[in-house]
Coordinates of C-alpha atoms and ligand atoms in Angstrom, one line a residue:
M1 CA 5.8 -8.8 -32.6
S2 CA 2.3 -7.8 -32.9
A3 CA 0.2 -4.2 -32.3
V4 CA -2.6 -6.7 -30.9
A5 CA -2.0 -9.7 -28.8
K6 CA -3.6 -12.2 -28.9
D7 CA -2.2 -15.0 -26.5
L8 CA 0.2 -13.8 -24.4
T9 CA 0.0 -16.0 -22.6
H10 CA 1.2 -18.9 -24.7
S11 CA 3.0 -16.4 -27.5
R12 CA 6.0 -14.7 -26.7
E13 CA 6.1 -11.9 -29.3
A14 CA 6.9 -8.4 -27.5
V15 CA 4.1 -6.2 -28.0
E16 CA 4.4 -2.3 -29.4
L17 CA 2.7 0.6 -27.5
R18 CA 4.7 2.6 -28.9
P19 CA 7.2 3.0 -32.4
N20 CA 10.2 1.5 -30.7
L21 CA 8.7 0.6 -27.0
Y22 CA 7.4 -2.5 -26.4
W23 CA 6.2 -4.4 -23.2
I24 CA 7.9 -7.7 -22.8
G25 CA 6.5 -8.9 -19.8
A26 CA 5.0 -12.1 -18.6
M27 CA 2.1 -13.9 -17.5
D28 CA 1.0 -15.9 -14.4
P29 CA -2.7 -16.5 -15.1
H30 CA -2.8 -18.8 -12.4
L31 CA -1.7 -17.2 -9.3
R32 CA -4.5 -17.1 -6.9
S33 CA -2.2 -15.0 -4.3
F34 CA 0.0 -12.5 -4.0
D35 CA 2.8 -11.8 -1.8
I36 CA -0.1 -14.2 1.0
I37 CA -2.1 -11.5 1.1
L38 CA -3.2 -10.3 -1.8
K39 CA -6.4 -12.8 -3.5
T40 CA -5.9 -12.9 -7.5
A41 CA -8.4 -14.4 -8.9
N42 CA -7.0 -14.0 -12.5
G43 CA -3.8 -13.8 -12.0
T44 CA -1.0 -11.7 -12.7
T45 CA 1.6 -9.5 -15.0
Y46 CA 4.8 -9.1 -14.6
N47 CA 5.6 -5.8 -17.1
S48 CA 8.7 -5.1 -18.1
Y49 CA 9.5 -2.3 -21.3
L50 CA 12.2 -2.0 -23.7
V51 CA 12.7 1.6 -25.2
R52 CA 14.6 2.1 -28.2
G53 CA 16.2 5.5 -28.6
S54 CA 18.9 6.1 -31.8
E55 CA 22.3 5.6 -28.9
G56 CA 21.1 2.7 -27.3
V57 CA 18.4 0.2 -25.8
A58 CA 16.9 0.9 -21.9
V59 CA 14.6 -2.0 -20.6
I60 CA 12.5 -1.2 -17.8
D61 CA 11.8 -3.5 -14.8
T62 CA 12.3 -7.1 -14.9
V63 CA 9.7 -9.5 -13.7
K64 CA 9.8 -12.8 -11.3
E65 CA 12.4 -15.0 -11.6
S66 CA 10.1 -17.4 -12.8
F67 CA 9.2 -16.1 -15.6
Q68 CA 12.8 -15.3 -16.9
Q69 CA 12.3 -17.2 -20.3
E70 CA 8.9 -15.4 -21.3
F71 CA 10.8 -11.8 -20.2
F72 CA 14.1 -13.0 -22.6
S73 CA 11.8 -14.1 -25.8
R74 CA 10.3 -11.7 -25.8
L75 CA 13.0 -9.0 -25.4
E76 CA 15.4 -11.1 -27.6
G77 CA 12.6 -10.3 -30.7
V78 CA 12.2 -6.7 -30.4
A79 CA 16.4 -5.5 -29.2
D80 CA 19.9 -7.6 -28.9
Y81 CA 21.4 -8.3 -26.1
A82 CA 24.9 -6.2 -27.0
E83 CA 22.0 -3.3 -27.7
I84 CA 21.3 -2.5 -24.5
R85 CA 22.2 0.3 -22.6
Y86 CA 20.6 0.4 -19.8
I87 CA 18.3 -1.2 -17.4
V88 CA 16.4 0.7 -15.5
L89 CA 14.5 -0.6 -12.0
N90 CA 11.8 1.3 -10.9
H91 CA 11.3 -1.1 -7.1
L92 CA 13.6 -3.9 -6.6
E93 CA 11.0 -6.4 -5.2
P94 CA 11.6 -9.7 -6.9
D95 CA 9.1 -9.3 -9.1
H96 CA 10.5 -6.8 -10.8
S97 CA 14.2 -7.9 -10.2
G98 CA 14.0 -11.7 -10.6
A99 CA 15.2 -11.6 -14.3
L100 CA 18.2 -8.9 -13.4
P101 CA 21.0 -11.7 -13.0
E102 CA 20.2 -13.0 -16.1
L103 CA 19.8 -10.0 -18.2
M104 CA 23.1 -8.4 -16.2
R105 CA 24.7 -12.0 -17.6
R106 CA 23.8 -11.6 -20.6
A107 CA 24.1 -7.6 -21.0
P108 CA 27.3 -7.5 -19.1
Q109 CA 28.0 -3.7 -20.5
A110 CA 24.2 -2.4 -19.7
Q111 CA 24.2 0.3 -16.8
L112 CA 21.5 -0.1 -13.5
Y113 CA 19.8 2.6 -13.1
I114 CA 18.2 2.9 -9.5
S115 CA 16.6 4.9 -6.7
V116 CA 19.3 6.4 -4.0
R117 CA 17.3 4.5 -0.9
A118 CA 17.4 1.0 -3.1
T119 CA 21.2 0.7 -3.6
S120 CA 21.2 -0.8 -0.1
M121 CA 18.2 -3.1 -1.6
L122 CA 20.2 -4.9 -4.0
K123 CA 23.1 -6.3 -2.2
A124 CA 20.3 -7.9 0.1
L125 CA 17.3 -8.8 -2.9
L126 CA 19.8 -10.3 -5.0
K127 CA 23.4 -11.8 -3.2
P128 CA 22.6 -15.2 -3.6
K129 CA 22.8 -14.9 -7.4
Q130 CA 25.2 -11.4 -8.0
G131 CA 28.3 -11.0 -9.2
A132 CA 29.2 -7.2 -8.6
F133 CA 26.9 -5.1 -10.2
D134 CA 27.9 -1.9 -11.1
Y135 CA 25.3 0.9 -10.7
T136 CA 24.3 4.5 -10.7
P137 CA 21.6 5.8 -8.7
V138 CA 19.2 8.5 -9.3
R139 CA 18.0 11.5 -7.6
D140 CA 14.5 13.1 -8.6
G141 CA 14.8 15.0 -11.9
D142 CA 17.9 13.0 -13.3
Q143 CA 17.6 12.6 -17.0
L144 CA 18.9 9.8 -18.8
S145 CA 19.9 10.0 -22.9
L146 CA 19.0 7.6 -25.2
G147 CA 19.9 10.1 -28.1
D148 CA 16.7 11.1 -29.5
R149 CA 14.7 9.9 -26.2
T150 CA 14.5 11.2 -22.4
L151 CA 14.2 9.3 -19.9
R152 CA 13.4 11.5 -16.5
F153 CA 13.0 10.3 -12.9
L154 CA 10.7 10.6 -10.2
H155 CA 11.5 10.8 -7.0
T156 CA 8.6 8.6 -5.5
P157 CA 9.2 6.4 -2.6
F158 CA 7.0 4.3 -0.1
L159 CA 4.3 3.0 -3.0
H160 CA 4.8 1.0 -1.6
W161 CA 8.2 0.0 -0.6
P162 CA 11.3 2.5 0.1
D163 CA 12.9 2.4 -2.8
T164 CA 9.8 2.8 -5.2
Q165 CA 10.6 5.4 -7.7
C166 CA 9.2 6.5 -11.0
T167 CA 10.6 7.4 -14.8
Y168 CA 9.3 8.9 -18.0
L169 CA 9.8 8.8 -21.6
V170 CA 9.3 12.3 -21.5
E171 CA 8.7 12.3 -25.6
E172 CA 6.2 10.1 -26.1
K173 CA 5.1 11.9 -22.6
A174 CA 4.4 7.7 -21.4
L175 CA 5.0 7.2 -17.7
F176 CA 6.5 3.6 -16.2
S177 CA 4.8 3.6 -13.2
G178 CA 6.4 0.3 -11.1
D179 CA 3.7 -0.9 -8.5
V180 CA 1.7 2.9 -8.9
F181 CA -1.7 2.4 -10.8
G182 CA -0.8 -1.5 -11.1
C183 CA -2.9 -4.4 -10.3
H184 CA -2.9 -7.8 -10.3
Y185 CA -5.1 -8.6 -13.3
C186 CA -3.8 -10.9 -16.1
D187 CA -6.2 -10.9 -19.5
N188 CA -4.5 -11.6 -23.0
R189 CA -5.5 -8.3 -24.2
L190 CA -3.3 -6.2 -21.9
F191 CA -3.9 -2.7 -23.0
N192 CA -7.7 -1.0 -20.5
D193 CA -9.6 -0.3 -22.8
K194 CA -9.7 -3.8 -24.7
V195 CA -9.4 -6.4 -21.0
G196 CA -12.0 -6.9 -18.4
D197 CA -13.8 -4.8 -16.4
F198 CA -11.1 -4.7 -13.5
R199 CA -12.1 -1.5 -11.7
F200 CA -12.8 -4.1 -8.5
S201 CA -8.7 -4.7 -8.8
F202 CA -7.6 -1.9 -9.5
D203 CA -9.4 -0.4 -6.3
Y204 CA -7.9 -3.8 -3.9
Y205 CA -4.1 -3.7 -5.4
Y206 CA -4.8 -0.2 -3.8
A207 CA -6.7 -0.6 -0.5
H208 CA -4.1 -3.2 0.0
I209 CA -0.3 -1.7 -1.5
M210 CA -1.1 2.0 -1.1
R211 CA -3.6 2.8 1.0
P212 CA -1.0 2.6 4.7
F213 CA 0.9 5.0 2.8
K214 CA -1.7 7.9 1.6
K215 CA 0.5 10.6 2.2
Y216 CA 3.2 9.1 -0.1
V217 CA 1.0 8.9 -2.7
L218 CA 0.2 12.3 -2.1
A219 CA 3.2 13.6 -3.1
A220 CA 3.9 11.0 -5.5
L221 CA 0.5 12.8 -7.2
K222 CA 2.4 15.9 -6.5
Q223 CA 5.0 15.1 -9.1
I224 CA 2.6 12.9 -11.8
E225 CA -0.7 15.2 -12.0
P226 CA 1.6 18.0 -13.6
L227 CA 2.6 15.7 -16.6
P228 CA 1.4 15.3 -20.3
L229 CA 0.2 11.8 -20.1
T230 CA -1.0 10.0 -22.8
L231 CA 0.5 6.7 -21.1
V232 CA 0.5 5.4 -18.6
A233 CA 2.9 1.9 -17.5
P234 CA 2.6 0.2 -14.0
A235 CA 4.4 -2.9 -13.5
H236 CA 1.1 -5.2 -13.2
G237 CA -2.2 -5.6 -14.9
P238 CA -3.5 -3.3 -18.0
I239 CA -1.6 -0.8 -19.5
L240 CA -3.1 2.7 -19.7
R241 CA -3.1 3.4 -22.7
D242 CA -7.3 5.5 -22.9
R243 CA -7.3 8.1 -20.9
P244 CA -4.8 6.9 -18.4
R245 CA -5.2 10.8 -16.4
R246 CA -8.6 8.7 -14.8
Y247 CA -6.4 6.3 -13.1
V248 CA -4.7 9.4 -11.4
A249 CA -7.8 11.3 -10.3
R250 CA -9.1 7.4 -9.0
Y251 CA -5.5 7.7 -7.0
R252 CA -6.3 11.2 -5.9
E253 CA -10.1 10.4 -5.1
L254 CA -8.4 7.1 -3.1
S255 CA -6.2 8.8 -0.7
S256 CA -8.8 12.5 0.2
P257 CA -10.0 12.2 3.1
G258 CA -13.7 10.9 3.0
F259 CA -16.7 12.6 4.3
M260 CA -16.4 12.8 7.6
A261 CA -20.2 13.9 9.3
E262 CA -19.3 17.7 9.0
M263 CA -17.0 17.8 10.7
T264 CA -14.3 20.5 10.8
E265 CA -11.0 20.8 10.4
Q266 CA -10.4 22.2 14.4
E267 CA -12.6 19.0 16.1
R268 CA -11.3 15.2 16.4
S269 CA -12.9 12.1 16.6
L270 CA -12.7 9.6 19.0
I271 CA -14.2 6.1 18.2
I272 CA -15.3 3.7 21.2
F273 CA -15.4 0.3 19.4
Y274 CA -16.6 -2.8 22.3
M275 CA -18.3 -6.6 22.4
S276 CA -19.8 -6.9 26.2
A277 CA -21.3 -10.4 27.5
Y278 CA -23.8 -9.1 30.8
G279 CA -23.4 -6.0 29.7
S280 CA -21.1 -4.6 31.8
T281 CA -18.6 -3.9 29.3
A282 CA -21.5 -2.0 27.6
R283 CA -22.3 -0.2 30.2
M284 CA -18.7 0.4 30.3
A285 CA -18.1 2.1 27.5
Q286 CA -21.5 4.4 27.6
A287 CA -19.7 5.4 30.8
I288 CA -16.7 6.6 28.1
Y289 CA -18.7 8.0 26.2
G290 CA -20.8 10.0 28.3
G291 CA -17.4 11.6 29.7
A292 CA -15.3 12.2 26.2
D293 CA -18.9 13.7 25.0
E294 CA -18.7 16.7 27.6
V295 CA -15.1 17.3 26.1
D296 CA -15.8 20.4 24.0
G297 CA -14.1 20.0 20.4
V298 CA -14.0 16.2 20.3
R299 CA -17.0 14.5 18.2
V300 CA -17.5 10.9 20.2
S301 CA -19.1 7.8 18.3
L302 CA -19.9 4.1 20.1
Y303 CA -20.5 1.5 17.9
D304 CA -20.9 -2.1 19.5
L305 CA -19.5 -4.9 17.1
E306 CA -21.9 -7.0 16.9
G307 CA -23.6 -5.3 15.0
G308 CA -21.8 -4.2 12.3
E309 CA -17.9 -5.4 9.9
V310 CA -15.0 -4.9 9.9
G311 CA -14.8 -3.5 6.4
P312 CA -16.4 -0.4 7.1
F313 CA -15.3 -0.3 10.8
V314 CA -12.2 0.5 9.1
D315 CA -12.4 2.7 7.1
L316 CA -13.9 5.2 10.6
I317 CA -10.7 4.1 11.7
E318 CA -8.3 5.5 9.1
Q319 CA -10.3 9.4 9.2
A320 CA -10.8 9.0 13.5
D321 CA -7.5 10.4 15.6
A322 CA -8.6 8.3 18.8
I323 CA -9.6 4.8 19.1
A324 CA -10.6 3.0 22.3
F325 CA -11.8 -1.4 22.1
G326 CA -13.5 -2.6 24.8
S327 CA -13.5 -6.6 25.2
P328 CA -14.4 -9.0 27.9
T329 CA -12.1 -11.3 28.9
I330 CA -12.9 -14.9 28.3
N331 CA -10.8 -18.0 29.0
G332 CA -7.6 -15.9 29.4
D333 CA -8.5 -13.4 25.9
A334 CA -10.0 -10.6 24.7
V335 CA -13.7 -11.7 22.5
K336 CA -13.0 -12.8 17.9
P337 CA -14.9 -9.8 16.9
I338 CA -12.0 -7.3 18.4
W339 CA -9.2 -9.5 17.1
D340 CA -11.4 -9.7 13.6
L341 CA -11.1 -5.5 14.0
L342 CA -7.4 -4.8 15.3
S343 CA -6.6 -7.6 12.9
S344 CA -8.0 -5.5 9.6
L345 CA -6.1 -2.2 10.6
A346 CA -2.6 -3.3 9.1
V347 CA -3.7 -1.6 5.4
I348 CA -4.0 2.1 6.9
N349 CA -1.5 4.3 8.7
L350 CA -2.3 3.7 12.3
S351 CA 0.5 5.9 13.9
D352 CA 0.2 8.9 15.8
K353 CA -3.7 7.7 16.5
V354 CA -4.9 7.6 20.1
G355 CA -5.4 4.1 21.5
A356 CA -7.4 2.9 24.3
A357 CA -8.3 -1.1 25.5
F358 CA -11.1 -1.3 28.6
G359 CA -13.3 -3.6 29.9
S360 CA -15.2 -6.1 32.9
Y361 CA -13.1 -9.0 33.4
G362 CA -14.1 -12.5 36.3
W363 CA -11.0 -12.8 37.5
S364 CA -8.1 -12.6 35.2
G365 CA -8.5 -9.5 32.2
E366 CA -5.9 -10.0 30.2
A367 CA -7.4 -9.1 27.3
I368 CA -7.4 -4.9 27.9
R369 CA -3.6 -5.4 27.9
M370 CA -3.7 -7.9 25.0
I371 CA -5.0 -5.2 23.6
E372 CA -2.8 -2.5 23.9
D373 CA -0.4 -4.7 22.9
R374 CA -1.4 -4.9 20.0
L375 CA -2.3 -0.7 19.5
R376 CA 1.5 -0.2 20.2
G377 CA 2.4 -2.8 17.8
L378 CA 0.3 -0.1 15.4
K379 CA 2.3 2.1 16.5
M380 CA -0.5 4.1 18.3
R381 CA -0.1 5.8 21.2
V382 CA -1.1 4.4 24.8
P383 CA -0.5 7.0 26.4
E384 CA -3.8 5.8 29.2
G385 CA -3.7 2.9 31.1
G386 CA -6.7 0.2 30.4
M387 CA -9.8 0.4 32.5
R388 CA -10.5 -2.8 34.2
V389 CA -13.7 -3.8 35.9
K390 CA -13.9 -6.6 37.4
L391 CA -17.3 -8.5 36.7
I392 CA -20.3 -5.6 37.6
P393 CA -19.5 -1.7 37.6
T394 CA -20.1 0.3 40.2
E395 CA -21.1 3.4 40.4
E396 CA -17.5 4.5 41.4
E397 CA -16.2 2.6 39.0
L398 CA -18.5 4.4 35.7
A399 CA -17.6 7.7 37.3
E400 CA -14.2 6.4 37.0
C401 CA -15.3 5.1 33.1
R402 CA -16.2 9.1 32.9
E403 CA -13.3 10.3 33.8
F404 CA -11.5 8.4 31.5
G405 CA -13.0 9.0 28.6
R406 CA -13.1 12.6 29.7
R407 CA -9.0 12.5 30.2
I408 CA -8.8 10.5 26.3
A409 CA -11.3 13.3 24.6
G410 CA -9.4 16.1 27.3
A411 CA -5.4 14.7 24.9
L412 CA -7.0 15.2 22.1
V413 CA -7.5 19.2 21.9
G414 CA -4.3 19.6 24.4
E415 CA -6.3 19.7 27.8
G416 CA -4.0 19.5 30.8
E417 CA -2.2 16.5 31.4
S418 CA -3.2 12.7 31.5
K419 CA -3.9 11.4 34.6
G420 CA -3.8 7.8 34.7
K421 CA -0.8 6.1 34.9
V422 CA 1.1 6.5 31.7
I423 CA 2.4 2.8 30.1
E424 CA 5.2 3.7 27.8
F425 CA 7.4 0.5 25.8
E426 CA 9.3 -0.4 27.7
D427 CA 7.2 -0.8 30.8
L428 CA 6.1 -4.5 29.1
Ligands
LIG501 FE1 5.2 -5.7 -7.7 FE2 5.9 -4.0 -5.0 O1 6.2 -5.9 -6.6

């Protein structure tokens, strides 16, 4: 074992974090995309930890199956399989549970500890390989004594799967946080005060993995922030031993509502995005904007997608209460900038936001229904049937657009019943 790892990609030594506390994970420097959706410019690590107590050894998380030989080599350097009494999985995704079947085979006496929510996943995930795994489901606050050391479990679900939990080593003030506070950043130097600049990776990982679950992040932070912390040991990326609380604070910052144009808590926000080929959808957008703006208590914003970028718009949408999307129908479809924006919204939680669609069309007008379908797929409410206008809107049709905007805005402040046709899921 070594206190400072020199080349963990090639060595198979465990790394001592504290006396009788080791990193026994694996390095995956050549990975370039993770779970398809995440870019990994310099790979990732699968972090696993071994804690030795006076009455037994615990292994916390394993590694991806294809890296298990590396994991077992490190483990064998610091413990015998017969000493392992406890295996804790903070999260059952295969990048952390991949080596579990083989570990259980080598250490059959060990008891597996997982969160209550993980129990239904265990068999589904490991069915091709498992024998009859015995396991103990644990709840928030449950403790596991290793003799002179204690593991305490924190219930932190949906970060980013339902099963996720964190494990706190009380005597060392060390938090094994699973994917939380992790990132895909592979660096032999392993510790946050030694590795290269990984700030981008930390924020990028948060944005793609944790951001849709902000309310659960905030709930977890309520549990984590009061803990004395000298070490945060995530399941991916650098081990946070230098001022670990900075990373907890960064999660707080990233999960808190941002600055919102001086809006009050009582105000509601409607954002209208549009693209227009010949100006007709733009005129509809202006009319919807005008109608919505008549409603007190609703702040309305209007954006032409032609002049914007997806990233900042996703930020705006995350904080809005209602979003309307306007597109002409061209070749039976909505236009590409609309789809670019709509396909980028999976990283935020849209449930219960109000969505609406509108646009002008030449002869069929499919774009409106297609946008509405996507909004429902994103779990948004679509209380108003989409507003469609054939070719150039008349004054009467623009008046309808104003009323359409007024109704959407009115719904945000509890004004009356919607007068438009309500499209329900079953109608599709
Ligand atoms: Fe790193 Fe969600 O697994």
